[in-house]
mmCIF file of C-alpha atoms in Angstrom:
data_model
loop_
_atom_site.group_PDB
_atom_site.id
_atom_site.type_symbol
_atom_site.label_atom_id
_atom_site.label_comp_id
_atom_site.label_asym_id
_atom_site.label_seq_id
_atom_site.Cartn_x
_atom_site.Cartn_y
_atom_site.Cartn_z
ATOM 1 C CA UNK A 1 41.538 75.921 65.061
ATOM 2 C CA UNK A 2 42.361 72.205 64.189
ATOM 3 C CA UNK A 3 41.669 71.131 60.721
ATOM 4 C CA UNK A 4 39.193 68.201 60.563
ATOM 5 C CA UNK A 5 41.838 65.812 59.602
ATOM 6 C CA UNK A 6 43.900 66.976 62.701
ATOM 7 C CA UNK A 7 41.052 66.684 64.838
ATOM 8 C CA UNK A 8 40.103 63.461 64.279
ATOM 9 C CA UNK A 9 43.455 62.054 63.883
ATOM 10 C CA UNK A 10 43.687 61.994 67.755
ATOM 11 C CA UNK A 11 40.765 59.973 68.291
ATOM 12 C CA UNK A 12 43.183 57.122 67.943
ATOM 13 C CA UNK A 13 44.565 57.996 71.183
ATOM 14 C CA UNK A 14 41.256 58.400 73.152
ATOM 15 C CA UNK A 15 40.900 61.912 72.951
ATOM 16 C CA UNK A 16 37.800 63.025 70.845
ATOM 17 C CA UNK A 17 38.376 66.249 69.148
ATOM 18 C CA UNK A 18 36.091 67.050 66.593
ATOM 19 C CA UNK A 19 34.784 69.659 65.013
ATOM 20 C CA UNK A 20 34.343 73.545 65.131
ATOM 21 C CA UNK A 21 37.135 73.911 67.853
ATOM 22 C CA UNK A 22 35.399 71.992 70.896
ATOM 23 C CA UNK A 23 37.603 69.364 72.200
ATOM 24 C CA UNK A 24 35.865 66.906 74.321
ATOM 25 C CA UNK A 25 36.744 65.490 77.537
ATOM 26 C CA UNK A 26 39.467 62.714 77.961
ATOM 27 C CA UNK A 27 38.870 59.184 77.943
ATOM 28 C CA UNK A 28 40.994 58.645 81.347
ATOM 29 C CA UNK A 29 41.478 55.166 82.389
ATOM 30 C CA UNK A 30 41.747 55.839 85.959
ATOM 31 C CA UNK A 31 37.791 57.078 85.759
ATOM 32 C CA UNK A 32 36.213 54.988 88.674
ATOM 33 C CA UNK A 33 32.776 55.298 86.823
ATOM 34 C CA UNK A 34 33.741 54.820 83.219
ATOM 35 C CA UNK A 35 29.881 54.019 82.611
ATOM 36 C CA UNK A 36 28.400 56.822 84.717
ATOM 37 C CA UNK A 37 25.033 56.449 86.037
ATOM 38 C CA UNK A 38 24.215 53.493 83.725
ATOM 39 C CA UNK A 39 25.825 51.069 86.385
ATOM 40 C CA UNK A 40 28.659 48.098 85.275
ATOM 41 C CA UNK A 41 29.440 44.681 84.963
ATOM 42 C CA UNK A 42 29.510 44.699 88.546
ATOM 43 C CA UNK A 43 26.217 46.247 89.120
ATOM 44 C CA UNK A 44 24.656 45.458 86.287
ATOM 45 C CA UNK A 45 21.338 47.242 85.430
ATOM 46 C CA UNK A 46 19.759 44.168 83.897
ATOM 47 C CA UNK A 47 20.745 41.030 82.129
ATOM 48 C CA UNK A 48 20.257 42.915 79.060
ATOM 49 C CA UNK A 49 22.727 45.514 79.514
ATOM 50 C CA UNK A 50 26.343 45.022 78.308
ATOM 51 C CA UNK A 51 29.434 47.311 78.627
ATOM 52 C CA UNK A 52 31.858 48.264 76.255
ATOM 53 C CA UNK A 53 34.946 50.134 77.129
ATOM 54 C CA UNK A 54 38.154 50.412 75.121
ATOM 55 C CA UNK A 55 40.552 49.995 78.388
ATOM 56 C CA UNK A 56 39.075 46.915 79.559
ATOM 57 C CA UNK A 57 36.818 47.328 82.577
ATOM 58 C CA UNK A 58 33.646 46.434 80.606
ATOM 59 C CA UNK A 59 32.295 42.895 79.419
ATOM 60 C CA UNK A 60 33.915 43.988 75.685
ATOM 61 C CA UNK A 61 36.586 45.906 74.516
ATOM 62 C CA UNK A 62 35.188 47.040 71.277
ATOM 63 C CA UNK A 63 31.662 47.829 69.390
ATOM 64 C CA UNK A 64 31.665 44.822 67.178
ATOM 65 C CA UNK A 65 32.307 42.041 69.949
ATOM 66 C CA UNK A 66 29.419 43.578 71.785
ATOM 67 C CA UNK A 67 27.089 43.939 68.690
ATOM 68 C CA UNK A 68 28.099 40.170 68.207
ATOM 69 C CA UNK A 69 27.362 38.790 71.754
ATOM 70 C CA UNK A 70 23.960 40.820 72.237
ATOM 71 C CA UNK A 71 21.684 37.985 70.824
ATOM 72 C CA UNK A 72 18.079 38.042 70.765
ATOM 73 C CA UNK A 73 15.766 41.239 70.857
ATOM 74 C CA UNK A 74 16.243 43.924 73.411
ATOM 75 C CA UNK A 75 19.877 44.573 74.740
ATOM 76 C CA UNK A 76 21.410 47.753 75.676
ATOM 77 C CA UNK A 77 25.291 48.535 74.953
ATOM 78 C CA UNK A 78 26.565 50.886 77.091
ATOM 79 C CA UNK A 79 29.778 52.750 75.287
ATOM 80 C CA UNK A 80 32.359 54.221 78.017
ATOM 81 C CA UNK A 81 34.161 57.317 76.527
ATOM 82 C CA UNK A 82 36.849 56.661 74.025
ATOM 83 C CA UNK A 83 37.290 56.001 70.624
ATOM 84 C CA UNK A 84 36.185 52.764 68.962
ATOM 85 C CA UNK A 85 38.217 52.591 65.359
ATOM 86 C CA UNK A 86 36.764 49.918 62.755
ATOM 87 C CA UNK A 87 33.888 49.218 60.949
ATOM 88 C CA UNK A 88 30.749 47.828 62.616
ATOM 89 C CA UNK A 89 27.235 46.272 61.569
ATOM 90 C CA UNK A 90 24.490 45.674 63.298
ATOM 91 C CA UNK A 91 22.387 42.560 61.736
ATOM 92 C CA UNK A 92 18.650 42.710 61.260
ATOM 93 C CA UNK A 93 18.540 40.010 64.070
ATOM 94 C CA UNK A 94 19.498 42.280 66.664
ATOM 95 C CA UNK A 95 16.702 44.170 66.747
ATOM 96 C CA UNK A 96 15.358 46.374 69.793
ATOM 97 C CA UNK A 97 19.308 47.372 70.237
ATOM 98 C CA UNK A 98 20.450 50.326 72.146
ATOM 99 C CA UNK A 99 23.728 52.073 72.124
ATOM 100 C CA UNK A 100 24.036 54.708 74.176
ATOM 101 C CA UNK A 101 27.396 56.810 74.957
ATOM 102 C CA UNK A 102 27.838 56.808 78.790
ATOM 103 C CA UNK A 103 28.782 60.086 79.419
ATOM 104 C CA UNK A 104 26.030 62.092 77.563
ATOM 105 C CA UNK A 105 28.367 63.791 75.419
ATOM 106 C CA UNK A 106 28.284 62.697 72.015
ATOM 107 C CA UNK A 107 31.921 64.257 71.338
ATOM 108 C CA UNK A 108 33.317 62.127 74.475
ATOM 109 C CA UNK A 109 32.400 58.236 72.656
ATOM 110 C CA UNK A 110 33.305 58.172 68.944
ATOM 111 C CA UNK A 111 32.736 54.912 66.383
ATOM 112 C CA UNK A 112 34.890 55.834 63.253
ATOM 113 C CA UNK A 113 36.399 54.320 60.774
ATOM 114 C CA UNK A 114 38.322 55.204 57.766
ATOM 115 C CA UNK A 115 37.585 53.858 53.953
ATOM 116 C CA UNK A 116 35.459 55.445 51.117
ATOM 117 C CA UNK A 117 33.442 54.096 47.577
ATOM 118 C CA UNK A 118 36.836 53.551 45.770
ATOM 119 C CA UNK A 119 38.964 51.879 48.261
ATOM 120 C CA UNK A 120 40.227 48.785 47.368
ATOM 121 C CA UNK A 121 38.595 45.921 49.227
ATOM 122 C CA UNK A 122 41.455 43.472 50.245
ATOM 123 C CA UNK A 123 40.903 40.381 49.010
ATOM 124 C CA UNK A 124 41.175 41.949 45.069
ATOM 125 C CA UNK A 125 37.092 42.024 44.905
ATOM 126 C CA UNK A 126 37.462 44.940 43.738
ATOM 127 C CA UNK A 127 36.253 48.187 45.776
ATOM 128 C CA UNK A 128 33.984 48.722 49.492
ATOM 129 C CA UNK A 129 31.265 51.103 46.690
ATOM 130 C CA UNK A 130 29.270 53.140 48.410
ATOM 131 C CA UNK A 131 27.233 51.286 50.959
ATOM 132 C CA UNK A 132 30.610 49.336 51.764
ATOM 133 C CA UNK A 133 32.254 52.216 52.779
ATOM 134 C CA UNK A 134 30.190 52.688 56.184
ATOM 135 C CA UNK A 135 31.703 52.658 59.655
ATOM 136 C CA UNK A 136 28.580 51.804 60.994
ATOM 137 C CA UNK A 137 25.569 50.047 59.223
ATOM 138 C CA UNK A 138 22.491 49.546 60.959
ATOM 139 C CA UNK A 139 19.947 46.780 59.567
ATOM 140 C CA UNK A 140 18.089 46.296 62.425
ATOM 141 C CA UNK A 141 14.838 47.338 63.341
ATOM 142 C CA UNK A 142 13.954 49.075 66.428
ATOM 143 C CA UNK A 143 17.591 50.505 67.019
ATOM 144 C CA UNK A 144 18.375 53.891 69.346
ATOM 145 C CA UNK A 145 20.890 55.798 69.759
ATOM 146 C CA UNK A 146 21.708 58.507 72.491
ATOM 147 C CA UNK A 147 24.944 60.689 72.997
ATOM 148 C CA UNK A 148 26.889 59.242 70.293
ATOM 149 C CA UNK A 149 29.424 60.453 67.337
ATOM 150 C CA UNK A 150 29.543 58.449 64.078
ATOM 151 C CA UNK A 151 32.723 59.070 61.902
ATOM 152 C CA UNK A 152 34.350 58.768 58.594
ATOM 153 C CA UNK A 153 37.632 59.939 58.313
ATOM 154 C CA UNK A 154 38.599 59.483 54.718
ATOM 155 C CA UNK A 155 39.576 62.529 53.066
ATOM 156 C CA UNK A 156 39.968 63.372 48.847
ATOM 157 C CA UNK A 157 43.019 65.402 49.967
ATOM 158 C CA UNK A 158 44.833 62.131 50.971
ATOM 159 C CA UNK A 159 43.642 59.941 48.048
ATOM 160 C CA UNK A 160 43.673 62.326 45.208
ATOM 161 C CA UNK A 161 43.422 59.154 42.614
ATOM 162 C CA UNK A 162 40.340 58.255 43.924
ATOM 163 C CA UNK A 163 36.838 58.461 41.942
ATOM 164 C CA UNK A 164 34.887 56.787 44.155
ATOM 165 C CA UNK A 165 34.998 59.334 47.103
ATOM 166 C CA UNK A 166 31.767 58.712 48.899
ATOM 167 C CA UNK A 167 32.904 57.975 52.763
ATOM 168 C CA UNK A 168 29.623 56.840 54.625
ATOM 169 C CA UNK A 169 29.930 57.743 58.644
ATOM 170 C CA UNK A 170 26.198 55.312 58.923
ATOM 171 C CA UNK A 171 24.135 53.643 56.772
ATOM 172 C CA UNK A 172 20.897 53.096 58.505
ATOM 173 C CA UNK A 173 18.434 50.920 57.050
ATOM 174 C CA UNK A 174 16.211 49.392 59.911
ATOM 175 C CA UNK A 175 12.583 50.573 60.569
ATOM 176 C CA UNK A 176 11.751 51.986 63.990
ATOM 177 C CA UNK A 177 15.664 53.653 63.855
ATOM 178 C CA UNK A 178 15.973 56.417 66.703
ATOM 179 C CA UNK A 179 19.134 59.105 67.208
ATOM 180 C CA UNK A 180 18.855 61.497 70.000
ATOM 181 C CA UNK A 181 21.781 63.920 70.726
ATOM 182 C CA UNK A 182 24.181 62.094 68.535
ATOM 183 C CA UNK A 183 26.966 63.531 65.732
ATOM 184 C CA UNK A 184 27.629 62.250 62.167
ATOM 185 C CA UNK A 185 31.048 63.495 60.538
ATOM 186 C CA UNK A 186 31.981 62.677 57.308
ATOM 187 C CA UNK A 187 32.376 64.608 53.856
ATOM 188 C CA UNK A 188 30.628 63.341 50.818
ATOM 189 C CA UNK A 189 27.615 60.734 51.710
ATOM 190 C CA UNK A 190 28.162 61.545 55.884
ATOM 191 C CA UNK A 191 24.393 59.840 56.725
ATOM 192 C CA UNK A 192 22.627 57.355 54.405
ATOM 193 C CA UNK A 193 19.053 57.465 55.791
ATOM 194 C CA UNK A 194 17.772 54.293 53.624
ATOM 195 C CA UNK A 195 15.995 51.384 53.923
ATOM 196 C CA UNK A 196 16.282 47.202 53.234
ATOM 197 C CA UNK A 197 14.268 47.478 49.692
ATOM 198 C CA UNK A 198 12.688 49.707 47.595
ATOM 199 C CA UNK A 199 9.404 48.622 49.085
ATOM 200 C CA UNK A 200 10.267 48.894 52.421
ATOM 201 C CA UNK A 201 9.453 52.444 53.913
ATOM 202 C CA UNK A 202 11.630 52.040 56.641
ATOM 203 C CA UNK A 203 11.153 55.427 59.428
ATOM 204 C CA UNK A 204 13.701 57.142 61.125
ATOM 205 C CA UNK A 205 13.400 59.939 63.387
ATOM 206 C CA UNK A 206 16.548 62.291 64.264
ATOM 207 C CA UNK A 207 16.050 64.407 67.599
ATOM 208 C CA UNK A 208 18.980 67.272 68.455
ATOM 209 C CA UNK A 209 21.198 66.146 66.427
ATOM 210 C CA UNK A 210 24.284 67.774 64.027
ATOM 211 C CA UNK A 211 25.286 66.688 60.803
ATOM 212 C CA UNK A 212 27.694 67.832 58.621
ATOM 213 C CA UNK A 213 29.380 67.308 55.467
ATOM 214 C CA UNK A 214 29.895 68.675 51.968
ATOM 215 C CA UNK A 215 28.091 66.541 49.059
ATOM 216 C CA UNK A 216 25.032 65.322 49.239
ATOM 217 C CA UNK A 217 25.880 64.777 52.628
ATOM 218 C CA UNK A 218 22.336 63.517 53.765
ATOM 219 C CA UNK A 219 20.824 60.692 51.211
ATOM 220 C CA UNK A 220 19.043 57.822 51.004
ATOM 221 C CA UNK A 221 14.856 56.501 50.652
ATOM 222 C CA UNK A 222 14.063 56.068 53.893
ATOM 223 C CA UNK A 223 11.355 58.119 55.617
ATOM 224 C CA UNK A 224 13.094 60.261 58.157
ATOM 225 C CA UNK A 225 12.406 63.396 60.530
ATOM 226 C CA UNK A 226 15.061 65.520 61.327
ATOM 227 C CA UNK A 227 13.601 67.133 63.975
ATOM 228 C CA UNK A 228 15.693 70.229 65.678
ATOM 229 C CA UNK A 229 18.494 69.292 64.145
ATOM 230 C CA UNK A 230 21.955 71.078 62.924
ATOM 231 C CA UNK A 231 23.410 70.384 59.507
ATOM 232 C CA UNK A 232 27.254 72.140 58.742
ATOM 233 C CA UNK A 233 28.323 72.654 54.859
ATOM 234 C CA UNK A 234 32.199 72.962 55.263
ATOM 235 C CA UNK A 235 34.208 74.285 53.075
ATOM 236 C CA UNK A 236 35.898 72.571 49.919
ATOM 237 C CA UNK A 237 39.259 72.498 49.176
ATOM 238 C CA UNK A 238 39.274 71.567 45.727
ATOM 239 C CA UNK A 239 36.352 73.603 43.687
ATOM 240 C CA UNK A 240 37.093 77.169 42.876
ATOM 241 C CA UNK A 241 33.484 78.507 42.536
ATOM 242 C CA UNK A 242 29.962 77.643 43.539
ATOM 243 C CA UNK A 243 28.590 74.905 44.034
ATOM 244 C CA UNK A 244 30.368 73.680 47.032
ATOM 245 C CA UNK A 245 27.990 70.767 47.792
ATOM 246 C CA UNK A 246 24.476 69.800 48.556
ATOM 247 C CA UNK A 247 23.176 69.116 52.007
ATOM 248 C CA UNK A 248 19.955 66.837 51.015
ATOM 249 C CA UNK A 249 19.840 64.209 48.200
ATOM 250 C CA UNK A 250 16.680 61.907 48.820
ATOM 251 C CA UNK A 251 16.221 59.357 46.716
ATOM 252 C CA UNK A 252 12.234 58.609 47.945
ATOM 253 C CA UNK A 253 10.389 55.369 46.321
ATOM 254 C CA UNK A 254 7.390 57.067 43.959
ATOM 255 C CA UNK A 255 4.911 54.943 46.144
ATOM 256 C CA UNK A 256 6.227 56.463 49.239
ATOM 257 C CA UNK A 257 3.782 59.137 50.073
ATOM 258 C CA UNK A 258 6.770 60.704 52.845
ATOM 259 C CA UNK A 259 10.410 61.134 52.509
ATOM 260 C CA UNK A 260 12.563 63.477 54.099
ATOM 261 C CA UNK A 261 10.813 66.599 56.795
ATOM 262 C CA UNK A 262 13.373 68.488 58.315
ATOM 263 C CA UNK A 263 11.401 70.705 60.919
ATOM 264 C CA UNK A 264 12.847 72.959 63.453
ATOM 265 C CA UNK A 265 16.757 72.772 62.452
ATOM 266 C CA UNK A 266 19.238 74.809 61.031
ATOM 267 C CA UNK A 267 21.731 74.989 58.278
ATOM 268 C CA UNK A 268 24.628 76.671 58.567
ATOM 269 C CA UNK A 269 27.889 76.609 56.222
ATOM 270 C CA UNK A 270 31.992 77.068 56.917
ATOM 271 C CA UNK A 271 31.763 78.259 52.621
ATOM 272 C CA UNK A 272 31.276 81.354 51.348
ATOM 273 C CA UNK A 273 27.893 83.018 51.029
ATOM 274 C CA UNK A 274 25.717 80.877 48.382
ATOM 275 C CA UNK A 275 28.140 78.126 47.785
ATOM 276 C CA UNK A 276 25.288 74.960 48.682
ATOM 277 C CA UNK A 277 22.248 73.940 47.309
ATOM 278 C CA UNK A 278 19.786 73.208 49.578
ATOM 279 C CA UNK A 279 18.878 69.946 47.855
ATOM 280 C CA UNK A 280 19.051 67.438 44.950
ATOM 281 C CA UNK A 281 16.993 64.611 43.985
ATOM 282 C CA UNK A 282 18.697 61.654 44.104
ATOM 283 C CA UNK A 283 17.043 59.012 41.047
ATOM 284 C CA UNK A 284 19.441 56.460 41.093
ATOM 285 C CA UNK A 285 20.012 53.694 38.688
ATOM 286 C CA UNK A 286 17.817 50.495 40.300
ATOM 287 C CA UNK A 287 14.820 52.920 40.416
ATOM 288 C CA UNK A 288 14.180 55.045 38.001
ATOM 289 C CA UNK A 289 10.775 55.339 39.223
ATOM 290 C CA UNK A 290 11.910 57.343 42.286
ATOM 291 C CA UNK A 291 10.126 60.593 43.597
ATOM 292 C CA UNK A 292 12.277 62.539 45.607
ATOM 293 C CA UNK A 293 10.703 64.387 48.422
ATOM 294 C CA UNK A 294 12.098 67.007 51.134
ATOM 295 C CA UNK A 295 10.196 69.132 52.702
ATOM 296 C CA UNK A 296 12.170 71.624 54.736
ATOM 297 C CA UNK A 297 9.608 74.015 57.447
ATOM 298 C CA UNK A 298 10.134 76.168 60.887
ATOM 299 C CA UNK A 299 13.754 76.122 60.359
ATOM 300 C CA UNK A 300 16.592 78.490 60.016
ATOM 301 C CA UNK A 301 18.619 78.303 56.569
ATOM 302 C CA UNK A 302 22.210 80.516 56.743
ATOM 303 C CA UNK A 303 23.754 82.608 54.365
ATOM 304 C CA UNK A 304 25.742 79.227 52.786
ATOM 305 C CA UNK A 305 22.786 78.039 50.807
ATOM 306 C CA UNK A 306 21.535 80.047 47.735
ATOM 307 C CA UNK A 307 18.558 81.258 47.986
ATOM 308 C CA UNK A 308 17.970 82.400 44.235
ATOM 309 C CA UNK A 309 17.961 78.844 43.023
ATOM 310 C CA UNK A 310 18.480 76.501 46.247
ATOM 311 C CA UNK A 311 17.731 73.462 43.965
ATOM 312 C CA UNK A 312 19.796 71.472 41.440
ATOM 313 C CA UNK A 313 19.204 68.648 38.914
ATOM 314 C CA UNK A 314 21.629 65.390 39.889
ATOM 315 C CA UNK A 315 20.902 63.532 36.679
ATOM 316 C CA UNK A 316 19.212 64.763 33.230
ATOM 317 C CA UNK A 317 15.753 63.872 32.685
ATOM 318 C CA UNK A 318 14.919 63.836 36.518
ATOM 319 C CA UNK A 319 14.735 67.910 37.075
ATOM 320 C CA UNK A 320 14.451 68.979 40.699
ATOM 321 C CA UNK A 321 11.074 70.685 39.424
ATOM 322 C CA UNK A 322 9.191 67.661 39.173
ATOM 323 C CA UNK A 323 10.031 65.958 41.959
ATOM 324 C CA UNK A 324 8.256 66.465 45.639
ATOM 325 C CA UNK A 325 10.070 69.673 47.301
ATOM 326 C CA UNK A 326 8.911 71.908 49.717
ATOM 327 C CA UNK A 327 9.417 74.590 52.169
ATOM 328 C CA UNK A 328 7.228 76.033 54.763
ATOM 329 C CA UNK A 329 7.778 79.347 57.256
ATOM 330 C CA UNK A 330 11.519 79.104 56.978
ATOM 331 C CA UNK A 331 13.962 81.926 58.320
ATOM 332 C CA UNK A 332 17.262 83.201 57.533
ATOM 333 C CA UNK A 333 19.471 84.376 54.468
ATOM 334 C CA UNK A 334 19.400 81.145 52.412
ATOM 335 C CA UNK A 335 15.624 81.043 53.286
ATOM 336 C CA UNK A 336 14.571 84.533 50.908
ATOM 337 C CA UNK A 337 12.059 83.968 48.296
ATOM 338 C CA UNK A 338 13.425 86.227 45.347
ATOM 339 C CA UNK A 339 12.347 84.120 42.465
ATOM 340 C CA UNK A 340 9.244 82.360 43.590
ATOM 341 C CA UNK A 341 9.472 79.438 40.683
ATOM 342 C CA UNK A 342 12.342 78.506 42.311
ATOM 343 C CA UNK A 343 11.087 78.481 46.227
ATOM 344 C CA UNK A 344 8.236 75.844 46.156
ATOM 345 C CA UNK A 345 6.173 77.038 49.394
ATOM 346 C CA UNK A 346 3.403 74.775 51.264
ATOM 347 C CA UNK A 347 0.143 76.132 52.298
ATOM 348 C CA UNK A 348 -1.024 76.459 55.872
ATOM 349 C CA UNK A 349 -3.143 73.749 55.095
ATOM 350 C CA UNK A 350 -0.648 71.575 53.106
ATOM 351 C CA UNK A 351 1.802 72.393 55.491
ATOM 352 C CA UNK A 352 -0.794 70.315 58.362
ATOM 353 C CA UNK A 353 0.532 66.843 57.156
ATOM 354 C CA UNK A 354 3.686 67.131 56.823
ATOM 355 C CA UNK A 355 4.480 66.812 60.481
ATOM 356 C CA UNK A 356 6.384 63.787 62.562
ATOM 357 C CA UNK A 357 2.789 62.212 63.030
ATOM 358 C CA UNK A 358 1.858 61.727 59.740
ATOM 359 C CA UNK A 359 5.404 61.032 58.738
ATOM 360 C CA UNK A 360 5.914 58.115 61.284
ATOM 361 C CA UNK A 361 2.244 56.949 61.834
ATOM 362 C CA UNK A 362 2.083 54.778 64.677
ATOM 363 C CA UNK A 363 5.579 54.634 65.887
ATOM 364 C CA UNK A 364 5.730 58.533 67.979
ATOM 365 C CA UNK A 365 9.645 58.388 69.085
ATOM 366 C CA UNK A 366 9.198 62.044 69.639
ATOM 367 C CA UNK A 367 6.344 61.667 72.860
#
C-alpha cells in the first residue's frame, strides 16, 4: 500500500490517489464529458454555472480564478476531475456558492495544497500560523459542497525543524456551510469547523463524509453535525507510546448552547489498540471563557480510541470534566463503559435535543 506522502504526491500529475489503497480514476484529457451530467460552457445549465477544468475545456483553469469571477450570490462551480494545487479562499461576498466535483467521486477532483503553522510566509512576515496554513478557507455563508476532496500535504517527517506543525486541509467559517460526500486529508488540524467571531454561531452540517488525521484533527467553535460520517486516526511516526492523537478538539463559545454532535458515524484508527483520545477541549487563548461541547451518539467507536479514559485535558485549569461532553447509545471497542466517571452518558430524555434540529434550528440541510 502507498504511504500517504506517496499517494498524494501524484496528484500533481492528475491522478488522485489517496488514502487506504483506493486509487481513483484518471483525470484523462481526451474525456468528451469532462463535466458529466452537469452540462458545459457549451451547454451551459444556467448563467450561474461556471466550469473549471485543469486541461482547459472549461471557462477557468483553476479554483481560485473561478472563486474570483463568480460575483454576486448564487453561482455554481462545477470542478472536472483532476487535481487543483494552491491555496484558495472563498470571500464572505460570495455567498450561496456551490462547488461540486463533476464526477461524483470525491477521490476523482482534489483541491490541495501544501504549507503548515510554521512555514515561513514569503515576504519575511514571519509564518502562515494556523489559520494561514489552509488550502481552502471558506468565509462565506450559504456554501455547499458535493463529491469533493480537500488536502494538506505537509508532513513533520519532511520539516523536522518545524514547531508550528498544524497543516489545515479547510477552514470553514461561513454560516449555512454544507459538505455532502466530500474527503478532508490532512494530519494535525485536517478540518477547522469555526466561525467569523466568537459571537457568531456559525452552523455547519457534514453528511457522508470521511475525515482523517492524527491531532486534534477536527477543531474549531462552530456549531457542526457530523452526521454519518467516517473519521481515520492514522498512525504516528514519531511518538513511541500512547497517545497518538485526538480526533475532536472543540473550542465552543460558553454562550453557545450547541457545539459539536457527531451522530451516526464511525471512528476507526490505522494505530494500535487505545492509542487516541476521543476528545479534548480546546480553550484557547482569545477566549478563555470557552465551553467545549461534543456530544458523540448512535455511532460506532473502534478499538483505536481508549475507552478507559477517552478524554484528555489540552491546557491546565480547563479539565475535560467540566466542560460539555457527552455520549449517547454508542457501539464498538472504544465505546465500553469500564469506569463510568470517565464515560459521561446522556439520558433518553437528554439525549432528545441533541439532534440536527435543535442543533441547526431553522436551516434543515439534512431534509
Amino acid at each position: 500500500m502507498l504511504s500517504r506522502r506517496s499517494a498524494l504526491s501524484l496528484l500533481a500529475g492528475g491522478t488522485a490517489v489517496l488514502t487506504l489503497g483506493a486509487p481513483a480514476a484518471h483525470a484523462h484529457p481526451s474525456r468528451p464529458r469532462p463535466f458529466g451530467r452537469y452540462g458545459s460552457p457549451a451547454r451551459r445549465l444556467d448563467p450561474l454555472t461556471l466550469y473549471v477544468d485543469p486541461h482547459g475545456r472549461g471557462d477557468h483553469p483553476d479554483v481560485q480564478s473561478a472563486v474570483d469571477a463568480a460575483t454576486g450570490t448564487g453561482h455554481t462551480l462545477v470542478l472536472a476531475p483532476g487535481t487543483y494545487r494552491g491555496a484558495v479562499t472563498v470571500a464572505a461576498a460570495r455567498t450561496g456558492l456551490t462547488l461540486i466535483g463533476a464526477s461524483g467521486d470525491p477521490r476523482d477532483t482534489v483541491i490541495v495544497h501544501n504549507r503548515a503553522a510554521g512555514t515561513p510566509r514569503p515576504d519575511g512576515s514571519g509564518t502562515y500560523g494556523t489559520s494561514g496554513s489552509a488550502s481552502v478557507t471558506v468565509q462565506a455563508a450559504g456554501f455547499t459542497a458535493h463529491d469533493l476532496t480537500f488536502a494538506n500535504d505537509w508532513l513533520r517527517s519532511d520539516n523536522p525543524e518545524y514547531t508550528g506543525t498544524q497543516a489545515v486541509a479547510i477552514k470553514v467559517q461561513g454560516d449555512r456551510s454544507a459538505f455532502y460526500g466530500c474527503r478532508f486529508l490532512g494530519h494535525q488540524d485536517t478540518l477547522y469547523a469555526d466561525s467569523p467571531a466568537l459571537t457568531v454561531f456559525a452552523r455547519q452540517y457534514y453528511r457522508d463524509c470521511y475525515v482523517e488525521g492524527d491531532v486534534d484533527f477536527v477543531f474549531g467553535r462552530a456549531t457542526a453535525v457530523y452526521d454519518r460520517c467516517h473519521f481515520r486516526a492514522l498512525t504516528r511516526s514519531g511518538p513511541v507510546s500512547a497517545p497518538y492523537g485526538f480526533v475532536f478538539a472543540p473550542s465552543t463559545a460558553g454562550a453557545n448552547p450547541h457545539g459539536y454532535l457527531v451522530l451516526r458515524s464511525r471512528v476507526t484508527s490505522t494505530a494500535p489498540d487505545g492509542y487516541y483520545k476521543l476528545a479534548r477541549p480546546w480553550v484557547p487563548s482569545s477566549d478563555l471563557t470557552a465551553r467545549p461541547m461534543l456530544t458523540v451518539r448512535d455511532s460506532r467507536l473502534g478499538a483505536g480510541i481508549d475507552a478507559v479514559t477517552p478524554y484528555a485535558t489540552m491546557s491546565s485549569g480547563f479539565p475535560w470534566q467540566e466542560q460539555r461532553f457527552a455520549e449517547y447509545r454508542n457501539t464498538g471497542p472504544g465505546a465500553r463503559v469500564t469506569v463510568p466517571a470517565e464515560r459521561p452518558q446522556l439520558s433518553a430524555s437528554e439525549a432528545r435535543s441533541h439532534t440536527p434540529g435543535a442543533y441547526l434550528g431553522d436551516w434543515r440541510p439534512y431534509a
